[in-house]
Amino acid sequence: MPRIELKNITKHILNDLSLTIEDKEVVALVGPNGAGKSTVLNVIAGLIGYKGEVSFDGKKMDRIPPHRRGIGYLFQDLALFPHLTVAANIAYGLKVQGYDSTVIATRVEELTKALHIERLKERYPQNLSGGEKQRVAIARAIAPFQKVLLLDEPTASLDAQTAKYLRVELGTLLRRLEITVVFVIHDLLGAEEIADRIAIIHQGRIEQAASPETIFFHPGTEVVSEFIGRPNILNCDQCRVLASGLVEITSGDMRMVLPYEGDMIGKIAISPHDIYVSTTKPPGPTLNRYQGVVTEIVRHRSVVRVRISMGKTSLVAELSKGIFDEMDIAEGREIFVVVKLRRLRYVESA
């Protein structure tokens, strides 16, 4: 499977962009609208002209036409043939390329098993769920023994609950296929759930390409730090394992409970927009709820960042300007804080 190298690519918004994607790696391209994410996919696929170099395993691909690059490209609309069964959809590209019927049957069987859609082979697209259509579309895209899979917003057409489920499943499935994958996604959390590595694109350049943990805990540039929302990074002073897959950590004067996967925790990242603040005590259990004092208010164009001190520890919460204007928040005022348990991230102790 190929190692993809992009060197000094210039096209449209792309400005001297360079990026390396390792063999069998799953890489997410993340950035604001218009940053050049989809253009990168089109350059890799050879669908548009460009300046610079694209290489697969050291072989220059710049003069190789799209149909000879060994790439499967899955667009947002999936574009399954409505008049063909699942099996026929998957077999379509193989038939066009003239493969023997025995090879086609073996390949369809192999992919339907890998993607857990064997029972769907005789169904038509209109009788599939959103997640099932995604898996069929992936199988069809790589059926002609493609070495690279490109996906443009793979979960954009799905509702939030289905998208969340499919992202987790998709990461597992893509690794099982053992091919090189590059995908565009606008949601940083979604990228985390699928990718081995995240490449942050801004104004046509790669700002940082690293593991999700590195992106959140060690943003490489000011642009990356702003894009991920300048998370609160807390040191874990003590760690106590609780029942039911939870752990209680102590950081300064704060005690916090989060999901536990068996490793000692070194640092915790809490995104400012995942912190709920209230001027009145919120109802419900006391889990990850605190009381503190507002020590700083910083107004930006569309958001307001509020720093709350809780003894030796402080957190920055981010509110929309509209919500902030509706609340009576001022420096020196006591305020209530809720940290959303499911959105906490952590890295292990060294």
Short mmCIF file of C-alpha atoms in Angstrom, two decimals:
data_model
loop_
_atom_site.label_atom_id
_atom_site.label_comp_id
_atom_site.label_asym_id
_atom_site.label_seq_id
_atom_site.Cartn_x
_atom_site.Cartn_y
_atom_site.Cartn_z
CA MET A 1 0.00 0.00 0.00
CA PRO A 2 1.38 3.46 -0.88
CA ARG A 3 3.02 6.13 1.19
CA ILE A 4 1.68 9.41 -0.20
CA GLU A 5 3.90 12.47 -0.43
CA LEU A 6 2.66 15.92 -1.42
CA LYS A 7 5.46 18.41 -2.05
CA ASN A 8 5.01 22.16 -2.56
CA ILE A 9 1.49 21.84 -3.95
CA THR A 10 -0.03 25.06 -5.27
CA LYS A 11 -3.58 25.18 -6.63
CA HIS A 12 -6.46 27.57 -5.91
CA ILE A 13 -6.20 28.22 -2.15
CA LEU A 14 -3.35 25.72 -1.68
CA ASN A 15 -0.10 27.58 -1.19
CA ASP A 16 3.12 25.53 -1.25
CA LEU A 17 1.44 22.75 0.75
CA SER A 18 3.45 19.69 1.76
CA LEU A 19 2.17 16.61 3.59
CA THR A 20 3.21 12.97 3.99
CA ILE A 21 0.69 10.19 4.64
CA GLU A 22 2.22 6.90 5.73
CA ASP A 23 1.36 3.44 4.40
CA LYS A 24 -1.97 2.17 5.84
CA GLU A 25 -2.39 5.39 7.83
CA VAL A 26 -5.81 7.04 8.34
CA VAL A 27 -5.39 10.83 8.13
CA ALA A 28 -8.06 13.49 8.66
CA LEU A 29 -7.89 16.87 6.93
CA VAL A 30 -9.52 19.43 9.23
CA GLY A 31 -9.88 23.18 8.88
CA PRO A 32 -12.31 26.04 8.33
CA ASN A 33 -14.47 26.31 5.21
CA GLY A 34 -12.40 27.34 2.21
CA ALA A 35 -9.10 26.18 3.74
CA GLY A 36 -8.40 23.79 0.84
CA LYS A 37 -9.35 20.40 2.32
CA SER A 38 -11.31 19.04 -0.67
CA THR A 39 -8.74 20.52 -3.07
CA VAL A 40 -6.08 18.32 -1.41
CA LEU A 41 -8.20 15.22 -2.12
CA ASN A 42 -8.66 16.26 -5.75
CA VAL A 43 -4.90 16.78 -6.13
CA ILE A 44 -4.14 13.32 -4.72
CA ALA A 45 -6.73 11.81 -7.07
CA GLY A 46 -5.38 13.74 -10.07
CA LEU A 47 -8.79 15.28 -10.79
CA ILE A 48 -7.37 18.80 -11.11
CA GLY A 49 -4.12 20.27 -12.35
CA TYR A 50 -1.59 21.61 -9.85
CA LYS A 51 1.97 22.78 -9.36
CA GLY A 52 4.24 20.63 -7.21
CA GLU A 53 4.72 16.88 -6.83
CA VAL A 54 2.54 13.95 -5.79
CA SER A 55 4.32 10.63 -5.17
CA PHE A 56 3.11 7.16 -4.17
CA ASP A 57 5.92 5.08 -2.63
CA GLY A 58 8.45 7.41 -4.23
CA LYS A 59 6.92 7.13 -7.72
CA LYS A 60 5.82 10.44 -9.19
CA MET A 61 2.15 10.42 -10.10
CA ASP A 62 1.84 13.88 -11.66
CA ARG A 63 1.47 12.56 -15.21
CA ILE A 64 -0.59 9.51 -14.21
CA PRO A 65 -4.32 9.90 -15.04
CA PRO A 66 -6.89 9.45 -12.26
CA HIS A 67 -8.07 6.01 -13.38
CA ARG A 68 -4.52 4.63 -13.14
CA ARG A 69 -3.64 5.99 -9.69
CA GLY A 70 -5.31 3.14 -7.78
CA ILE A 71 -7.61 5.45 -5.83
CA GLY A 72 -11.13 4.98 -4.55
CA TYR A 73 -12.95 8.30 -4.06
CA LEU A 74 -16.11 8.46 -1.97
CA PHE A 75 -18.09 11.68 -2.34
CA GLN A 76 -20.63 13.06 0.12
CA ASP A 77 -23.68 11.97 -1.88
CA LEU A 78 -22.41 8.32 -2.09
CA ALA A 79 -24.03 7.99 -5.55
CA LEU A 80 -25.03 4.32 -5.26
CA PHE A 81 -26.84 2.99 -8.33
CA PRO A 82 -30.51 2.68 -7.23
CA HIS A 83 -31.33 0.00 -9.81
CA LEU A 84 -28.50 -2.34 -8.69
CA THR A 85 -28.33 -4.56 -5.63
CA VAL A 86 -25.61 -4.11 -3.03
CA ALA A 87 -23.57 -6.92 -4.59
CA ALA A 88 -23.98 -5.45 -8.08
CA ASN A 89 -23.00 -1.98 -6.87
CA ILE A 90 -19.80 -3.36 -5.37
CA ALA A 91 -19.04 -5.43 -8.48
CA TYR A 92 -19.66 -2.55 -10.91
CA GLY A 93 -16.11 -1.15 -11.06
CA LEU A 94 -14.61 -4.62 -11.34
CA LYS A 95 -16.84 -5.43 -14.30
CA VAL A 96 -15.98 -2.15 -16.05
CA GLN A 97 -12.30 -2.96 -15.69
CA GLY A 98 -12.82 -6.42 -17.17
CA TYR A 99 -12.11 -8.67 -14.22
CA ASP A 100 -13.05 -12.35 -14.46
CA SER A 101 -16.40 -13.31 -12.89
CA THR A 102 -14.65 -15.57 -10.36
CA VAL A 103 -12.40 -12.72 -9.22
CA ILE A 104 -15.42 -10.43 -8.95
CA ALA A 105 -17.39 -12.89 -6.85
CA THR A 106 -14.42 -13.49 -4.52
CA ARG A 107 -13.78 -9.75 -4.11
CA VAL A 108 -17.45 -8.98 -3.38
CA GLU A 109 -17.53 -11.75 -0.78
CA GLU A 110 -14.30 -10.51 0.79
CA LEU A 111 -15.48 -6.90 1.11
CA THR A 112 -18.99 -7.67 2.32
CA LYS A 113 -17.49 -9.79 5.10
CA ALA A 114 -14.90 -7.14 6.02
CA LEU A 115 -17.58 -4.45 6.22
CA HIS A 116 -20.23 -6.67 7.84
CA ILE A 117 -22.77 -6.33 5.03
CA GLU A 118 -23.03 -9.95 3.83
CA ARG A 119 -26.74 -10.09 4.66
CA LEU A 120 -27.39 -6.99 2.53
CA LYS A 121 -26.03 -8.31 -0.77
CA GLU A 122 -29.43 -8.74 -2.45
CA ARG A 123 -30.95 -5.51 -1.14
CA TYR A 124 -31.33 -2.28 -3.09
CA PRO A 125 -30.02 1.11 -1.84
CA GLN A 126 -33.51 2.43 -1.04
CA ASN A 127 -33.86 -0.38 1.53
CA LEU A 128 -30.65 0.49 3.41
CA SER A 129 -30.04 2.72 6.42
CA GLY A 130 -27.63 5.65 6.21
CA GLY A 131 -24.86 3.67 7.87
CA GLU A 132 -25.42 0.67 5.61
CA LYS A 133 -25.24 2.87 2.50
CA GLN A 134 -21.92 4.26 3.75
CA ARG A 135 -20.42 0.80 4.08
CA VAL A 136 -21.66 -0.27 0.65
CA ALA A 137 -20.23 2.90 -0.89
CA ILE A 138 -16.85 2.27 0.72
CA ALA A 139 -16.84 -1.32 -0.57
CA ARG A 140 -17.69 -0.15 -4.09
CA ALA A 141 -15.01 2.58 -4.00
CA ILE A 142 -12.18 0.17 -3.17
CA ALA A 143 -13.48 -2.96 -4.91
CA PRO A 144 -11.14 -2.69 -7.96
CA PHE A 145 -8.21 -3.38 -5.61
CA GLN A 146 -7.62 0.31 -4.90
CA LYS A 147 -4.65 1.13 -2.69
CA VAL A 148 -5.90 4.50 -1.48
CA LEU A 149 -9.32 5.62 -0.27
CA LEU A 150 -10.33 9.28 -0.24
CA LEU A 151 -13.49 10.34 1.60
CA ASP A 152 -15.06 13.79 1.49
CA GLU A 153 -17.12 14.44 4.66
CA PRO A 154 -18.00 10.73 5.13
CA THR A 155 -20.71 11.35 7.75
CA ALA A 156 -22.03 14.75 6.63
CA SER A 157 -25.30 13.37 5.21
CA LEU A 158 -26.25 11.49 8.40
CA ASP A 159 -28.13 12.59 11.48
CA ALA A 160 -26.01 13.30 14.58
CA GLN A 161 -26.69 9.99 16.34
CA THR A 162 -26.05 7.85 13.25
CA ALA A 163 -22.94 9.90 12.40
CA LYS A 164 -21.50 9.38 15.89
CA TYR A 165 -22.06 5.61 15.69
CA LEU A 166 -20.66 5.33 12.18
CA ARG A 167 -17.52 7.36 12.94
CA VAL A 168 -16.50 4.93 15.66
CA GLU A 169 -17.33 1.96 13.43
CA LEU A 170 -15.64 3.56 10.42
CA GLY A 171 -12.30 3.90 12.20
CA THR A 172 -12.32 0.17 12.98
CA LEU A 173 -13.40 -0.83 9.46
CA LEU A 174 -10.80 1.32 7.70
CA ARG A 175 -7.98 -0.18 9.72
CA ARG A 176 -9.28 -3.68 9.02
CA LEU A 177 -9.07 -2.97 5.28
CA GLU A 178 -5.36 -2.03 5.67
CA ILE A 179 -5.33 0.66 3.01
CA THR A 180 -4.12 4.25 3.07
CA VAL A 181 -7.01 6.60 3.86
CA VAL A 182 -7.33 10.38 3.64
CA PHE A 183 -10.61 12.02 4.57
CA VAL A 184 -12.04 15.51 4.95
CA ILE A 185 -14.16 16.31 7.99
CA HIS A 186 -15.21 19.63 9.53
CA ASP A 187 -15.69 18.28 13.06
CA LEU A 188 -12.54 17.94 15.16
CA LEU A 189 -14.22 15.47 17.51
CA GLY A 190 -15.24 13.35 14.52
CA ALA A 191 -11.65 13.41 13.25
CA GLU A 192 -10.45 12.13 16.62
CA GLU A 193 -12.81 9.18 16.48
CA ILE A 194 -11.56 7.97 13.09
CA ALA A 195 -8.03 9.18 12.40
CA ASP A 196 -4.54 8.04 13.37
CA ARG A 197 -3.36 11.56 12.61
CA ILE A 198 -5.01 14.95 12.08
CA ALA A 199 -3.72 17.56 9.63
CA ILE A 200 -4.92 21.08 10.42
CA ILE A 201 -5.20 23.20 7.25
CA HIS A 202 -5.43 26.99 7.31
CA GLN A 203 -5.39 29.24 4.25
CA GLY A 204 -4.01 26.49 2.04
CA ARG A 205 -1.14 25.41 4.29
CA ILE A 206 -0.66 22.57 6.77
CA GLU A 207 -0.32 24.18 10.19
CA GLN A 208 0.25 20.90 12.05
CA ALA A 209 -0.06 17.19 11.31
CA ALA A 210 0.04 15.02 14.42
CA SER A 211 -1.85 12.54 16.58
CA PRO A 212 -5.09 13.80 18.13
CA GLU A 213 -3.41 13.82 21.55
CA THR A 214 -0.55 15.99 20.28
CA ILE A 215 -2.93 18.40 18.55
CA PHE A 216 -4.90 18.96 21.77
CA PHE A 217 -2.09 18.88 24.32
CA HIS A 218 0.73 20.39 22.26
CA PRO A 219 -0.72 22.65 19.51
CA GLY A 220 2.17 23.57 17.23
CA THR A 221 1.09 27.07 16.18
CA GLU A 222 -1.12 29.90 17.32
CA VAL A 223 -3.52 29.07 14.48
CA VAL A 224 -3.93 25.47 15.71
CA SER A 225 -4.42 26.64 19.28
CA GLU A 226 -7.17 29.04 18.18
CA PHE A 227 -8.80 26.42 15.94
CA ILE A 228 -9.10 23.82 18.68
CA GLY A 229 -10.40 26.45 21.11
CA ARG A 230 -7.38 26.86 23.41
CA PRO A 231 -8.26 23.96 25.74
CA ASN A 232 -7.74 24.06 29.48
CA ILE A 233 -4.82 21.71 30.28
CA LEU A 234 -4.80 20.36 33.84
CA ASN A 235 -2.12 18.24 35.51
CA CYS A 236 -3.31 15.12 37.31
CA ASP A 237 -1.93 15.22 40.85
CA GLN A 238 -3.68 12.05 42.06
CA CYS A 239 -5.63 9.29 40.38
CA ARG A 240 -8.13 6.97 42.13
CA VAL A 241 -9.90 4.17 40.24
CA LEU A 242 -13.66 3.94 40.86
CA ALA A 243 -16.17 1.28 39.83
CA SER A 244 -17.86 0.97 36.41
CA GLY A 245 -14.95 2.13 34.27
CA LEU A 246 -14.48 5.52 35.96
CA VAL A 247 -11.55 7.24 37.63
CA GLU A 248 -11.40 10.22 39.97
CA ILE A 249 -8.51 12.58 39.43
CA THR A 250 -7.33 15.46 41.60
CA SER A 251 -5.90 18.61 40.03
CA GLY A 252 -5.16 21.37 42.50
CA ASP A 253 -8.37 21.91 44.47
CA MET A 254 -10.56 20.16 41.88
CA ARG A 255 -11.74 16.56 41.89
CA MET A 256 -13.06 15.25 38.59
CA VAL A 257 -14.53 11.95 37.41
CA LEU A 258 -13.97 10.68 33.86
CA PRO A 259 -14.05 7.41 31.87
CA TYR A 260 -11.15 5.10 32.64
CA GLU A 261 -9.47 2.70 30.21
CA GLY A 262 -6.81 1.25 32.50
CA ASP A 263 -3.93 3.72 32.09
CA MET A 264 -2.66 6.23 34.62
CA ILE A 265 -3.60 9.78 33.61
CA GLY A 266 -1.02 12.52 33.25
CA LYS A 267 -2.90 15.50 31.84
CA ILE A 268 -6.51 16.41 31.04
CA ALA A 269 -7.76 18.68 28.26
CA ILE A 270 -11.10 20.47 28.65
CA SER A 271 -12.39 22.55 25.76
CA PRO A 272 -13.75 25.96 26.90
CA HIS A 273 -16.99 25.45 24.95
CA ASP A 274 -17.58 22.15 26.79
CA ILE A 275 -17.84 23.97 30.12
CA TYR A 276 -21.31 25.03 31.25
CA VAL A 277 -21.58 28.09 33.52
CA SER A 278 -24.54 29.43 35.45
CA THR A 279 -25.16 32.25 37.91
CA THR A 280 -27.60 29.98 39.80
CA LYS A 281 -26.92 26.51 41.16
CA PRO A 282 -27.93 23.99 38.48
CA PRO A 283 -30.15 21.04 39.45
CA GLY A 284 -28.96 17.44 39.30
CA PRO A 285 -26.08 15.36 40.72
CA THR A 286 -22.89 17.01 41.96
CA LEU A 287 -20.61 15.08 39.57
CA ASN A 288 -18.01 17.42 38.00
CA ARG A 289 -19.79 20.51 39.35
CA TYR A 290 -17.96 23.34 41.04
CA GLN A 291 -18.33 26.82 42.44
CA GLY A 292 -15.79 29.53 41.71
CA VAL A 293 -15.17 33.22 41.23
CA VAL A 294 -14.91 35.07 37.90
CA THR A 295 -11.40 36.55 37.67
CA GLU A 296 -11.23 37.63 34.02
CA ILE A 297 -13.57 38.36 31.10
CA VAL A 298 -12.16 38.61 27.57
CA ARG A 299 -14.49 39.64 24.75
CA HIS A 300 -13.82 38.45 21.21
CA ARG A 301 -15.80 39.12 18.05
CA SER A 302 -18.47 36.44 18.53
CA VAL A 303 -17.55 34.77 21.84
CA VAL A 304 -16.66 35.75 25.37
CA ARG A 305 -14.10 33.82 27.42
CA VAL A 306 -14.60 33.78 31.15
CA ARG A 307 -11.87 32.64 33.57
CA ILE A 308 -13.19 31.09 36.78
CA SER A 309 -10.94 30.47 39.78
CA MET A 310 -11.58 27.50 42.07
CA GLY A 311 -8.83 27.83 44.66
CA LYS A 312 -5.52 26.74 43.15
CA THR A 313 -7.14 25.77 39.83
CA SER A 314 -8.83 27.92 37.21
CA LEU A 315 -10.78 27.11 34.05
CA VAL A 316 -11.67 29.21 31.01
CA ALA A 317 -15.23 28.80 29.71
CA GLU A 318 -16.38 30.07 26.33
CA LEU A 319 -19.83 31.56 25.81
CA SER A 320 -21.48 32.97 22.73
CA LYS A 321 -21.79 36.75 22.90
CA GLY A 322 -25.60 36.45 22.92
CA ILE A 323 -25.68 34.07 25.90
CA PHE A 324 -23.11 36.13 27.80
CA ASP A 325 -25.14 39.31 27.30
CA GLU A 326 -28.19 37.56 28.81
CA MET A 327 -26.26 36.56 31.96
CA ASP A 328 -25.26 38.87 34.79
CA ILE A 329 -21.59 37.90 34.84
CA ALA A 330 -18.94 40.27 36.16
CA GLU A 331 -15.44 39.96 37.60
CA GLY A 332 -15.56 39.03 41.27
CA ARG A 333 -18.95 37.29 41.05
CA GLU A 334 -19.42 33.73 42.28
CA ILE A 335 -20.47 31.35 39.53
CA PHE A 336 -21.33 27.67 39.07
CA VAL A 337 -19.41 25.44 36.66
CA VAL A 338 -20.28 22.06 35.11
CA VAL A 339 -17.67 20.08 33.14
CA LYS A 340 -19.19 17.68 30.61
CA LEU A 341 -17.80 14.23 31.43
CA ARG A 342 -18.14 12.74 27.93
CA ARG A 343 -16.04 15.48 26.29
CA LEU A 344 -12.96 15.19 28.50
CA ARG A 345 -9.68 14.11 26.90
CA TYR A 346 -6.59 12.86 28.63
CA VAL A 347 -3.08 11.62 28.00
CA GLU A 348 -1.30 8.92 29.95
CA SER A 349 1.48 9.53 32.43
CA ALA A 350 4.95 9.39 30.94
#
